[in-house]
Amino acid sequence: MRSLKLYGKQDIRFEEAEKAVITDTDDVIIKVKAVGICGSDISRYSKLGPYVEGMIFGHEFSGEVVEVGNNVTTVKPGDRVAACPSFYCGECESCKKGELARCEKLTVIGARHPGAYAEFVKLPEENVLPLPDEVDFDSAALVEPSAVVVHGFYRTTIRPGAEVAVMGCGNIGLLAVQWAKIFGAKKVYAIDIDPAKLSVAQELGADVLINPLDKPAHEQILEHTNGTGVDLAVESAGSPITSAQIFSLPKKGGEVVFMGIPYADINIERFFFEKIVRNELNVYGSWNAISSPFPGREWSTTIHYMATGQLKIKPIISHRLPLSAGPETFDRIINRKESYRKVLFYPEQG
């Protein structure tokens, strides 16, 4: 079968791989219909995180069930599905407490298990989620990143009527803008230095657009909130710079949730750090997208709001490509040769 395999730093290859086969009674083999590039894929491609040389890459996908193990009862061949790509050990202290996202051995397909940049992928039955007719394959390929965002919002105490600032309008930020509204935010501030990304954020429901190149973000936020700040600030850029600046956005007693991952050291100026102390901020880290019972309410909630149309995915997708375009696409992204939002590959197209 066609696949993309990671062999080393900035070395991803389009080549044939052996098709997945049933080995356990709970196995489900899925024909991949659409698979997206995740920000963590870009990081692992450029810097090498956990990986096995020659492993099939990728983990954000949707598809159609083609074969199941003897004990599988919840899906059958022909079913349209999304899937949670994560594996937890079930034995560490966090798992025993039901805190699955904190599992000591948490991993995903595409790292130590064959991933979804391929024509077929295999997962256990409990990882597989049936799709309603209202959710197409393109949208379903973003169930996983959406679940990551929902997991972060569940960490906070956001209530209807809140004001929320989203720092960074990449794929996670654009999902966060929409989830803020679903969680009841009366006003959402989208912050980015890219006017094109801000335009998409507005299309997806952002009420106020803020470009820090015009004036520091916190100064603009204060102007819009009568000098107080927002109830919740979401860091979704994953930048060392914004990871410090985010502390200047909430009001006293407000909240910050980190959804972005800065792959570099963060130096926090005293002005920003003191906001944590003097404003008695509540700061949350958010990791992965799973909870108990596995895979968690993040997944069912995402699929529900995709089905109702309140969670819009199509404006986030910028490129639709055959899987064979993978090596060139990763190179173009890492070297900033073109502007990308969410990229989807279609293994069926070659």
mmCIF file of C-alpha atoms in Angstrom:
data_model
loop_
_atom_site.group_PDB
_atom_site.id
_atom_site.type_symbol
_atom_site.label_atom_id
_atom_site.label_comp_id
_atom_site.label_asym_id
_atom_site.label_seq_id
_atom_site.Cartn_x
_atom_site.Cartn_y
_atom_site.Cartn_z
ATOM 1 C CA MET A 1 0.000 0.000 0.000
ATOM 2 C CA ARG A 2 1.043 3.621 -0.541
ATOM 3 C CA SER A 3 2.471 5.370 2.520
ATOM 4 C CA LEU A 4 4.625 8.169 3.889
ATOM 5 C CA LYS A 5 7.416 6.951 6.172
ATOM 6 C CA LEU A 6 9.730 8.971 8.409
ATOM 7 C CA TYR A 7 13.375 7.933 8.199
ATOM 8 C CA GLY A 8 15.127 10.813 9.924
ATOM 9 C CA LYS A 9 15.305 14.555 10.314
ATOM 10 C CA GLN A 10 13.502 16.115 7.322
ATOM 11 C CA ASP A 11 13.538 12.735 5.622
ATOM 12 C CA ILE A 12 10.034 11.578 4.783
ATOM 13 C CA ARG A 13 9.511 9.207 1.855
ATOM 14 C CA PHE A 14 6.559 8.165 -0.274
ATOM 15 C CA GLU A 15 6.876 4.423 -0.698
ATOM 16 C CA GLU A 16 5.131 1.089 -0.542
ATOM 17 C CA ALA A 17 4.363 -0.550 2.804
ATOM 18 C CA GLU A 18 2.802 -3.811 3.872
ATOM 19 C CA LYS A 19 -0.938 -3.547 4.380
ATOM 20 C CA ALA A 20 -2.177 -3.872 7.956
ATOM 21 C CA VAL A 21 -3.659 -7.270 8.845
ATOM 22 C CA ILE A 22 -5.902 -8.491 11.662
ATOM 23 C CA THR A 23 -3.858 -9.971 14.507
ATOM 24 C CA ASP A 24 -6.125 -9.443 17.541
ATOM 25 C CA THR A 25 -9.825 -10.049 18.016
ATOM 26 C CA ASP A 26 -10.478 -6.349 18.675
ATOM 27 C CA ASP A 27 -8.585 -5.057 15.621
ATOM 28 C CA VAL A 28 -10.246 -2.734 13.125
ATOM 29 C CA ILE A 29 -8.674 -2.036 9.725
ATOM 30 C CA ILE A 30 -9.684 1.293 8.209
ATOM 31 C CA LYS A 31 -9.277 2.507 4.637
ATOM 32 C CA VAL A 32 -7.979 6.064 5.054
ATOM 33 C CA LYS A 33 -10.115 8.605 3.207
ATOM 34 C CA ALA A 34 -8.496 11.836 4.451
ATOM 35 C CA VAL A 35 -5.498 12.481 6.706
ATOM 36 C CA GLY A 36 -4.192 15.804 7.942
ATOM 37 C CA ILE A 37 -0.812 17.265 8.818
ATOM 38 C CA CYS A 38 -0.590 18.078 12.529
ATOM 39 C CA GLY A 39 1.728 20.683 14.017
ATOM 40 C CA SER A 40 3.398 17.892 15.976
ATOM 41 C CA ASP A 41 4.109 16.123 12.674
ATOM 42 C CA ILE A 42 5.954 19.212 11.476
ATOM 43 C CA SER A 43 7.991 19.347 14.685
ATOM 44 C CA ARG A 44 8.843 15.648 14.575
ATOM 45 C CA TYR A 45 9.761 15.950 10.894
ATOM 46 C CA SER A 46 12.033 18.945 11.456
ATOM 47 C CA LYS A 47 13.571 18.098 14.829
ATOM 48 C CA LEU A 48 12.743 14.431 15.495
ATOM 49 C CA GLY A 49 10.598 13.683 18.523
ATOM 50 C CA PRO A 50 9.791 10.085 19.482
ATOM 51 C CA TYR A 51 9.836 7.966 16.345
ATOM 52 C CA VAL A 52 10.965 4.663 14.894
ATOM 53 C CA GLU A 53 13.034 4.858 11.716
ATOM 54 C CA GLY A 54 10.923 3.989 8.701
ATOM 55 C CA MET A 55 7.642 4.206 10.634
ATOM 56 C CA ILE A 56 4.486 5.173 8.739
ATOM 57 C CA PHE A 57 3.737 8.735 9.845
ATOM 58 C CA GLY A 58 0.477 10.618 10.611
ATOM 59 C CA HIS A 59 -2.413 10.412 13.074
ATOM 60 C CA GLU A 60 -5.268 12.823 12.152
ATOM 61 C CA PHE A 61 -7.602 10.922 9.843
ATOM 62 C CA SER A 62 -10.989 9.580 8.859
ATOM 63 C CA GLY A 63 -11.942 6.562 6.815
ATOM 64 C CA GLU A 64 -14.082 3.521 6.129
ATOM 65 C CA VAL A 65 -13.938 0.215 7.996
ATOM 66 C CA VAL A 66 -12.877 -2.635 5.714
ATOM 67 C CA GLU A 67 -12.209 -5.496 8.142
ATOM 68 C CA VAL A 68 -12.742 -6.259 11.841
ATOM 69 C CA GLY A 69 -11.611 -8.833 14.388
ATOM 70 C CA ASN A 70 -13.934 -11.565 15.643
ATOM 71 C CA ASN A 71 -14.887 -9.748 18.861
ATOM 72 C CA VAL A 72 -15.644 -6.333 17.331
ATOM 73 C CA THR A 73 -19.305 -5.336 17.734
ATOM 74 C CA THR A 74 -19.494 -1.522 17.548
ATOM 75 C CA VAL A 75 -18.404 -1.091 13.919
ATOM 76 C CA LYS A 76 -18.557 -3.200 10.774
ATOM 77 C CA PRO A 77 -17.142 -3.111 7.246
ATOM 78 C CA GLY A 78 -18.561 -0.176 5.324
ATOM 79 C CA ASP A 79 -18.977 2.073 8.379
ATOM 80 C CA ARG A 80 -17.662 5.612 8.114
ATOM 81 C CA VAL A 81 -15.410 6.425 11.085
ATOM 82 C CA ALA A 82 -12.984 8.764 12.772
ATOM 83 C CA ALA A 83 -10.474 7.428 15.266
ATOM 84 C CA CYS A 84 -8.540 8.403 18.355
ATOM 85 C CA PRO A 85 -4.855 7.756 17.589
ATOM 86 C CA SER A 86 -3.707 7.592 21.217
ATOM 87 C CA PHE A 87 -2.628 4.609 23.298
ATOM 88 C CA TYR A 88 -2.501 4.610 27.110
ATOM 89 C CA CYS A 89 -0.950 1.967 29.350
ATOM 90 C CA GLY A 90 -3.806 1.514 31.836
ATOM 91 C CA GLU A 91 -1.334 0.622 34.579
ATOM 92 C CA CYS A 92 0.412 3.830 35.729
ATOM 93 C CA GLU A 93 -0.890 5.947 38.605
ATOM 94 C CA SER A 94 -2.526 8.480 36.286
ATOM 95 C CA CYS A 95 -4.340 5.810 34.286
ATOM 96 C CA LYS A 96 -5.610 4.158 37.475
ATOM 97 C CA LYS A 97 -7.072 7.521 38.505
ATOM 98 C CA GLY A 98 -8.731 7.889 35.096
ATOM 99 C CA GLU A 99 -6.395 10.726 34.066
ATOM 100 C CA LEU A 100 -5.519 9.128 30.762
ATOM 101 C CA ALA A 101 -3.963 12.219 29.139
ATOM 102 C CA ARG A 102 -1.311 12.066 31.874
ATOM 103 C CA CYS A 103 -0.373 8.438 31.162
ATOM 104 C CA GLU A 104 3.332 7.799 31.709
ATOM 105 C CA LYS A 105 3.539 5.847 28.435
ATOM 106 C CA LEU A 106 1.105 7.839 26.318
ATOM 107 C CA THR A 107 1.838 7.532 22.612
ATOM 108 C CA VAL A 108 0.096 7.837 19.260
ATOM 109 C CA ILE A 109 0.100 6.077 15.925
ATOM 110 C CA GLY A 110 2.741 7.502 13.621
ATOM 111 C CA ALA A 111 5.324 7.531 16.418
ATOM 112 C CA ARG A 112 5.811 3.976 17.695
ATOM 113 C CA HIS A 113 2.866 2.380 15.874
ATOM 114 C CA PRO A 114 2.099 2.497 12.117
ATOM 115 C CA GLY A 115 0.243 5.701 11.324
ATOM 116 C CA ALA A 116 -2.396 7.049 8.970
ATOM 117 C CA TYR A 117 -0.314 8.461 6.107
ATOM 118 C CA ALA A 118 -1.211 5.271 4.275
ATOM 119 C CA GLU A 119 -4.031 3.605 2.387
ATOM 120 C CA PHE A 120 -4.947 1.530 5.441
ATOM 121 C CA VAL A 121 -4.414 1.803 9.198
ATOM 122 C CA LYS A 122 -5.187 -0.532 12.102
ATOM 123 C CA LEU A 123 -6.509 0.424 15.545
ATOM 124 C CA PRO A 124 -8.275 -1.309 18.455
ATOM 125 C CA GLU A 125 -12.074 -1.142 18.472
ATOM 126 C CA GLU A 126 -12.177 1.233 21.454
ATOM 127 C CA ASN A 127 -10.267 3.844 19.420
ATOM 128 C CA VAL A 128 -12.766 3.854 16.556
ATOM 129 C CA LEU A 129 -15.719 6.274 16.431
ATOM 130 C CA PRO A 130 -18.676 5.897 14.033
ATOM 131 C CA LEU A 131 -19.624 9.039 12.114
ATOM 132 C CA PRO A 132 -23.130 10.383 11.539
ATOM 133 C CA ASP A 133 -24.135 11.067 7.933
ATOM 134 C CA GLU A 134 -23.834 14.826 8.512
ATOM 135 C CA VAL A 135 -20.058 14.652 9.048
ATOM 136 C CA ASP A 136 -18.003 14.204 5.867
ATOM 137 C CA PHE A 137 -14.543 12.658 5.694
ATOM 138 C CA ASP A 138 -12.716 15.994 5.369
ATOM 139 C CA SER A 139 -14.312 17.346 8.534
ATOM 140 C CA ALA A 140 -13.826 14.060 10.378
ATOM 141 C CA ALA A 141 -10.089 14.187 9.709
ATOM 142 C CA LEU A 142 -10.054 17.121 12.143
ATOM 143 C CA VAL A 143 -11.915 15.369 14.956
ATOM 144 C CA GLU A 144 -8.590 14.718 16.705
ATOM 145 C CA PRO A 145 -7.276 18.322 16.734
ATOM 146 C CA SER A 146 -10.730 19.519 17.716
ATOM 147 C CA ALA A 147 -10.750 17.067 20.621
ATOM 148 C CA VAL A 148 -7.381 18.526 21.690
ATOM 149 C CA VAL A 149 -9.019 21.960 21.902
ATOM 150 C CA VAL A 150 -12.087 20.713 23.767
ATOM 151 C CA HIS A 151 -9.823 18.946 26.263
ATOM 152 C CA GLY A 152 -8.186 22.296 26.982
ATOM 153 C CA PHE A 153 -11.484 24.104 27.455
ATOM 154 C CA TYR A 154 -12.675 21.386 29.847
ATOM 155 C CA ARG A 155 -9.621 22.174 31.975
ATOM 156 C CA THR A 156 -10.936 25.719 32.545
ATOM 157 C CA THR A 157 -14.004 27.120 34.310
ATOM 158 C CA ILE A 158 -15.366 29.005 31.279
ATOM 159 C CA ARG A 159 -19.033 29.942 31.642
ATOM 160 C CA PRO A 160 -21.638 31.438 29.296
ATOM 161 C CA GLY A 161 -21.062 35.174 28.996
ATOM 162 C CA ALA A 162 -17.275 34.952 29.257
ATOM 163 C CA GLU A 163 -14.880 36.973 27.134
ATOM 164 C CA VAL A 164 -12.129 34.872 25.570
ATOM 165 C CA ALA A 165 -8.895 35.811 23.801
ATOM 166 C CA VAL A 166 -7.312 33.303 21.424
ATOM 167 C CA MET A 167 -3.608 33.957 20.840
ATOM 168 C CA GLY A 168 -2.588 32.460 17.495
ATOM 169 C CA CYS A 169 -4.989 31.655 14.655
ATOM 170 C CA GLY A 170 -3.447 28.548 13.193
ATOM 171 C CA ASN A 171 -5.515 25.376 13.020
ATOM 172 C CA ILE A 172 -5.808 24.971 16.796
ATOM 173 C CA GLY A 173 -6.598 28.661 17.256
ATOM 174 C CA LEU A 174 -9.304 28.614 14.583
ATOM 175 C CA LEU A 175 -10.904 25.661 16.324
ATOM 176 C CA ALA A 176 -10.534 27.440 19.681
ATOM 177 C CA VAL A 177 -12.391 30.503 18.353
ATOM 178 C CA GLN A 178 -15.358 28.283 17.540
ATOM 179 C CA TRP A 179 -15.213 26.253 20.733
ATOM 180 C CA ALA A 180 -15.135 29.426 22.800
ATOM 181 C CA LYS A 181 -18.477 30.348 21.251
ATOM 182 C CA ILE A 182 -19.871 26.841 21.752
ATOM 183 C CA PHE A 183 -18.870 27.033 25.417
ATOM 184 C CA GLY A 184 -20.854 30.257 25.704
ATOM 185 C CA ALA A 185 -18.395 33.104 25.171
ATOM 186 C CA LYS A 186 -20.187 36.360 24.436
ATOM 187 C CA LYS A 187 -17.102 37.878 22.805
ATOM 188 C CA VAL A 188 -14.035 36.259 21.277
ATOM 189 C CA TYR A 189 -10.851 38.173 20.473
ATOM 190 C CA ALA A 190 -8.673 36.595 17.766
ATOM 191 C CA ILE A 191 -4.993 37.584 17.905
ATOM 192 C CA ASP A 192 -2.466 37.018 15.123
ATOM 193 C CA ILE A 193 0.093 38.911 13.051
ATOM 194 C CA ASP A 194 -1.205 37.354 9.808
ATOM 195 C CA PRO A 195 -4.185 39.268 8.336
ATOM 196 C CA ALA A 196 -5.220 36.221 6.290
ATOM 197 C CA LYS A 197 -5.531 34.083 9.422
ATOM 198 C CA LEU A 198 -7.482 36.838 11.161
ATOM 199 C CA SER A 199 -9.857 36.948 8.209
ATOM 200 C CA VAL A 200 -10.591 33.226 8.584
ATOM 201 C CA ALA A 201 -11.026 33.696 12.344
ATOM 202 C CA GLN A 202 -13.639 36.348 11.643
ATOM 203 C CA GLU A 203 -15.415 34.017 9.223
ATOM 204 C CA LEU A 204 -15.533 31.415 11.989
ATOM 205 C CA GLY A 205 -17.039 33.721 14.598
ATOM 206 C CA ALA A 206 -14.344 35.931 16.119
ATOM 207 C CA ASP A 207 -15.867 39.232 17.253
ATOM 208 C CA VAL A 208 -12.704 41.337 17.496
ATOM 209 C CA LEU A 209 -9.537 40.973 15.407
ATOM 210 C CA ILE A 210 -6.243 42.038 16.955
ATOM 211 C CA ASN A 211 -2.945 42.349 15.121
ATOM 212 C CA PRO A 212 -0.093 42.884 17.620
ATOM 213 C CA LEU A 213 1.958 44.545 14.882
ATOM 214 C CA ASP A 214 -0.405 47.518 15.145
ATOM 215 C CA LYS A 215 -0.216 47.804 18.941
ATOM 216 C CA PRO A 216 0.669 45.297 21.702
ATOM 217 C CA ALA A 217 -2.125 42.771 22.102
ATOM 218 C CA HIS A 218 -2.677 43.454 25.798
ATOM 219 C CA GLU A 219 -3.127 47.168 25.156
ATOM 220 C CA GLN A 220 -5.784 46.471 22.547
ATOM 221 C CA ILE A 221 -7.510 43.975 24.844
ATOM 222 C CA LEU A 222 -7.619 46.540 27.641
ATOM 223 C CA GLU A 223 -9.179 49.089 25.292
ATOM 224 C CA HIS A 224 -11.952 46.646 24.420
ATOM 225 C CA THR A 225 -12.593 45.501 28.005
ATOM 226 C CA ASN A 226 -12.651 48.859 29.798
ATOM 227 C CA GLY A 227 -9.232 48.235 31.290
ATOM 228 C CA THR A 228 -9.972 44.853 32.850
ATOM 229 C CA GLY A 229 -8.961 42.025 30.508
ATOM 230 C CA VAL A 230 -10.604 38.796 29.412
ATOM 231 C CA ASP A 231 -11.932 35.930 31.503
ATOM 232 C CA LEU A 232 -9.909 33.323 29.623
ATOM 233 C CA ALA A 233 -6.827 33.574 27.397
ATOM 234 C CA VAL A 234 -5.996 30.626 25.131
ATOM 235 C CA GLU A 235 -2.381 30.212 23.999
ATOM 236 C CA SER A 236 -2.611 28.344 20.704
ATOM 237 C CA ALA A 237 0.352 29.765 18.790
ATOM 238 C CA GLY A 238 3.010 27.645 20.447
ATOM 239 C CA SER A 239 5.478 30.505 20.194
ATOM 240 C CA PRO A 240 8.016 31.329 22.928
ATOM 241 C CA ILE A 241 7.050 34.995 22.521
ATOM 242 C CA THR A 242 3.276 34.534 22.808
ATOM 243 C CA SER A 243 3.747 32.008 25.614
ATOM 244 C CA ALA A 244 4.980 34.936 27.710
ATOM 245 C CA GLN A 245 2.650 37.616 26.367
ATOM 246 C CA ILE A 246 -0.446 35.517 27.081
ATOM 247 C CA PHE A 247 -0.243 36.346 30.817
ATOM 248 C CA SER A 248 -1.042 39.999 30.117
ATOM 249 C CA LEU A 249 -4.464 39.314 28.621
ATOM 250 C CA PRO A 250 -6.694 38.009 31.466
ATOM 251 C CA LYS A 251 -8.384 40.104 34.097
ATOM 252 C CA LYS A 252 -7.545 39.725 37.780
ATOM 253 C CA GLY A 253 -8.387 36.182 38.813
ATOM 254 C CA GLY A 254 -8.690 35.189 35.152
ATOM 255 C CA GLU A 255 -7.437 32.064 33.441
ATOM 256 C CA VAL A 256 -4.807 31.021 30.906
ATOM 257 C CA VAL A 257 -4.791 27.655 29.145
ATOM 258 C CA PHE A 258 -1.830 26.500 27.079
ATOM 259 C CA MET A 259 -2.758 24.463 24.005
ATOM 260 C CA GLY A 260 0.260 25.364 21.881
ATOM 261 C CA ILE A 261 3.640 23.708 22.337
ATOM 262 C CA PRO A 262 6.666 26.035 22.171
ATOM 263 C CA TYR A 263 9.578 23.955 20.930
ATOM 264 C CA ALA A 264 12.128 26.332 22.440
ATOM 265 C CA ASP A 265 13.021 27.921 25.774
ATOM 266 C CA ILE A 266 10.700 30.653 27.015
ATOM 267 C CA ASN A 267 12.091 33.839 28.541
ATOM 268 C CA ILE A 268 9.382 35.762 30.366
ATOM 269 C CA GLU A 269 9.898 39.474 30.926
ATOM 270 C CA ARG A 270 9.111 40.657 34.425
ATOM 271 C CA PHE A 271 6.104 42.634 33.140
ATOM 272 C CA PHE A 272 4.400 39.474 31.887
ATOM 273 C CA PHE A 273 5.459 37.163 34.712
ATOM 274 C CA GLU A 274 4.210 39.513 37.408
ATOM 275 C CA LYS A 275 0.745 39.308 35.894
ATOM 276 C CA ILE A 276 0.556 35.720 37.134
ATOM 277 C CA VAL A 277 1.302 36.765 40.710
ATOM 278 C CA ARG A 278 -0.281 40.192 41.000
ATOM 279 C CA ASN A 279 -3.456 39.228 39.140
ATOM 280 C CA GLU A 280 -3.664 35.807 40.830
ATOM 281 C CA LEU A 281 -4.112 34.047 37.501
ATOM 282 C CA ASN A 282 -5.105 30.423 37.150
ATOM 283 C CA VAL A 283 -2.796 28.777 34.613
ATOM 284 C CA TYR A 284 -3.569 25.417 33.014
ATOM 285 C CA GLY A 285 -1.553 23.104 30.862
ATOM 286 C CA SER A 286 -3.475 20.906 28.447
ATOM 287 C CA TRP A 287 -2.065 17.787 26.845
ATOM 288 C CA ASN A 288 -3.491 15.427 24.244
ATOM 289 C CA ALA A 289 -7.237 14.846 23.914
ATOM 290 C CA ILE A 290 -8.257 11.800 25.924
ATOM 291 C CA SER A 291 -10.121 11.256 29.164
ATOM 292 C CA SER A 292 -12.014 8.519 30.952
ATOM 293 C CA PRO A 293 -13.990 6.576 29.857
ATOM 294 C CA PHE A 294 -11.709 6.329 26.824
ATOM 295 C CA PRO A 295 -11.454 8.067 24.477
ATOM 296 C CA GLY A 296 -13.485 10.663 26.378
ATOM 297 C CA ARG A 297 -16.277 13.192 25.992
ATOM 298 C CA GLU A 298 -13.954 15.376 23.894
ATOM 299 C CA TRP A 299 -14.554 13.052 20.944
ATOM 300 C CA SER A 300 -18.308 12.597 21.152
ATOM 301 C CA THR A 301 -18.759 16.323 21.768
ATOM 302 C CA THR A 302 -16.671 17.196 18.713
ATOM 303 C CA ILE A 303 -18.617 14.855 16.445
ATOM 304 C CA HIS A 304 -21.923 16.228 17.767
ATOM 305 C CA TYR A 305 -21.054 19.847 17.013
ATOM 306 C CA MET A 306 -19.646 18.948 13.616
ATOM 307 C CA ALA A 307 -22.954 17.225 12.838
ATOM 308 C CA THR A 308 -25.009 20.252 13.911
ATOM 309 C CA GLY A 309 -22.875 22.576 11.796
ATOM 310 C CA GLN A 310 -21.824 24.711 14.754
ATOM 311 C CA LEU A 311 -18.241 23.554 14.325
ATOM 312 C CA LYS A 312 -17.140 24.518 10.825
ATOM 313 C CA ILE A 313 -14.110 22.813 9.340
ATOM 314 C CA LYS A 314 -14.042 23.627 5.629
ATOM 315 C CA PRO A 315 -12.632 27.194 6.032
ATOM 316 C CA ILE A 316 -9.686 25.780 7.991
ATOM 317 C CA ILE A 317 -8.590 23.485 5.151
ATOM 318 C CA SER A 318 -6.259 25.186 2.672
ATOM 319 C CA HIS A 319 -4.778 22.285 0.693
ATOM 320 C CA ARG A 320 -6.144 18.953 -0.567
ATOM 321 C CA LEU A 321 -3.393 16.778 -2.041
ATOM 322 C CA PRO A 322 -2.537 13.209 -3.033
ATOM 323 C CA LEU A 323 -0.358 11.340 -0.547
ATOM 324 C CA SER A 324 2.509 11.340 -3.056
ATOM 325 C CA ALA A 325 2.811 15.113 -2.544
ATOM 326 C CA GLY A 326 3.844 14.509 1.071
ATOM 327 C CA PRO A 327 7.650 14.917 0.868
ATOM 328 C CA GLU A 328 7.437 18.124 -1.158
ATOM 329 C CA THR A 329 4.659 19.510 1.045
ATOM 330 C CA PHE A 330 6.558 18.965 4.290
ATOM 331 C CA ASP A 331 9.592 20.659 2.746
ATOM 332 C CA ARG A 332 7.530 23.638 1.607
ATOM 333 C CA ILE A 333 5.916 24.020 5.030
ATOM 334 C CA ILE A 334 9.149 23.831 7.020
ATOM 335 C CA ASN A 335 10.897 26.276 4.674
ATOM 336 C CA ARG A 336 7.898 28.621 4.549
ATOM 337 C CA LYS A 337 7.670 28.461 0.762
ATOM 338 C CA GLU A 338 3.892 28.864 0.870
ATOM 339 C CA SER A 339 1.121 29.748 3.312
ATOM 340 C CA TYR A 340 -0.702 26.735 4.731
ATOM 341 C CA ARG A 341 -3.560 26.127 7.120
ATOM 342 C CA LYS A 342 -4.760 22.530 7.394
ATOM 343 C CA VAL A 343 -3.366 20.224 4.715
ATOM 344 C CA LEU A 344 -5.268 17.046 3.881
ATOM 345 C CA PHE A 345 -3.852 14.092 1.959
ATOM 346 C CA TYR A 346 -5.961 11.532 0.118
ATOM 347 C CA PRO A 347 -4.153 8.159 -0.026
ATOM 348 C CA GLU A 348 -6.661 6.808 -2.559
ATOM 349 C CA GLN A 349 -5.459 9.382 -5.078
ATOM 350 C CA GLY A 350 -1.874 8.155 -5.021
#
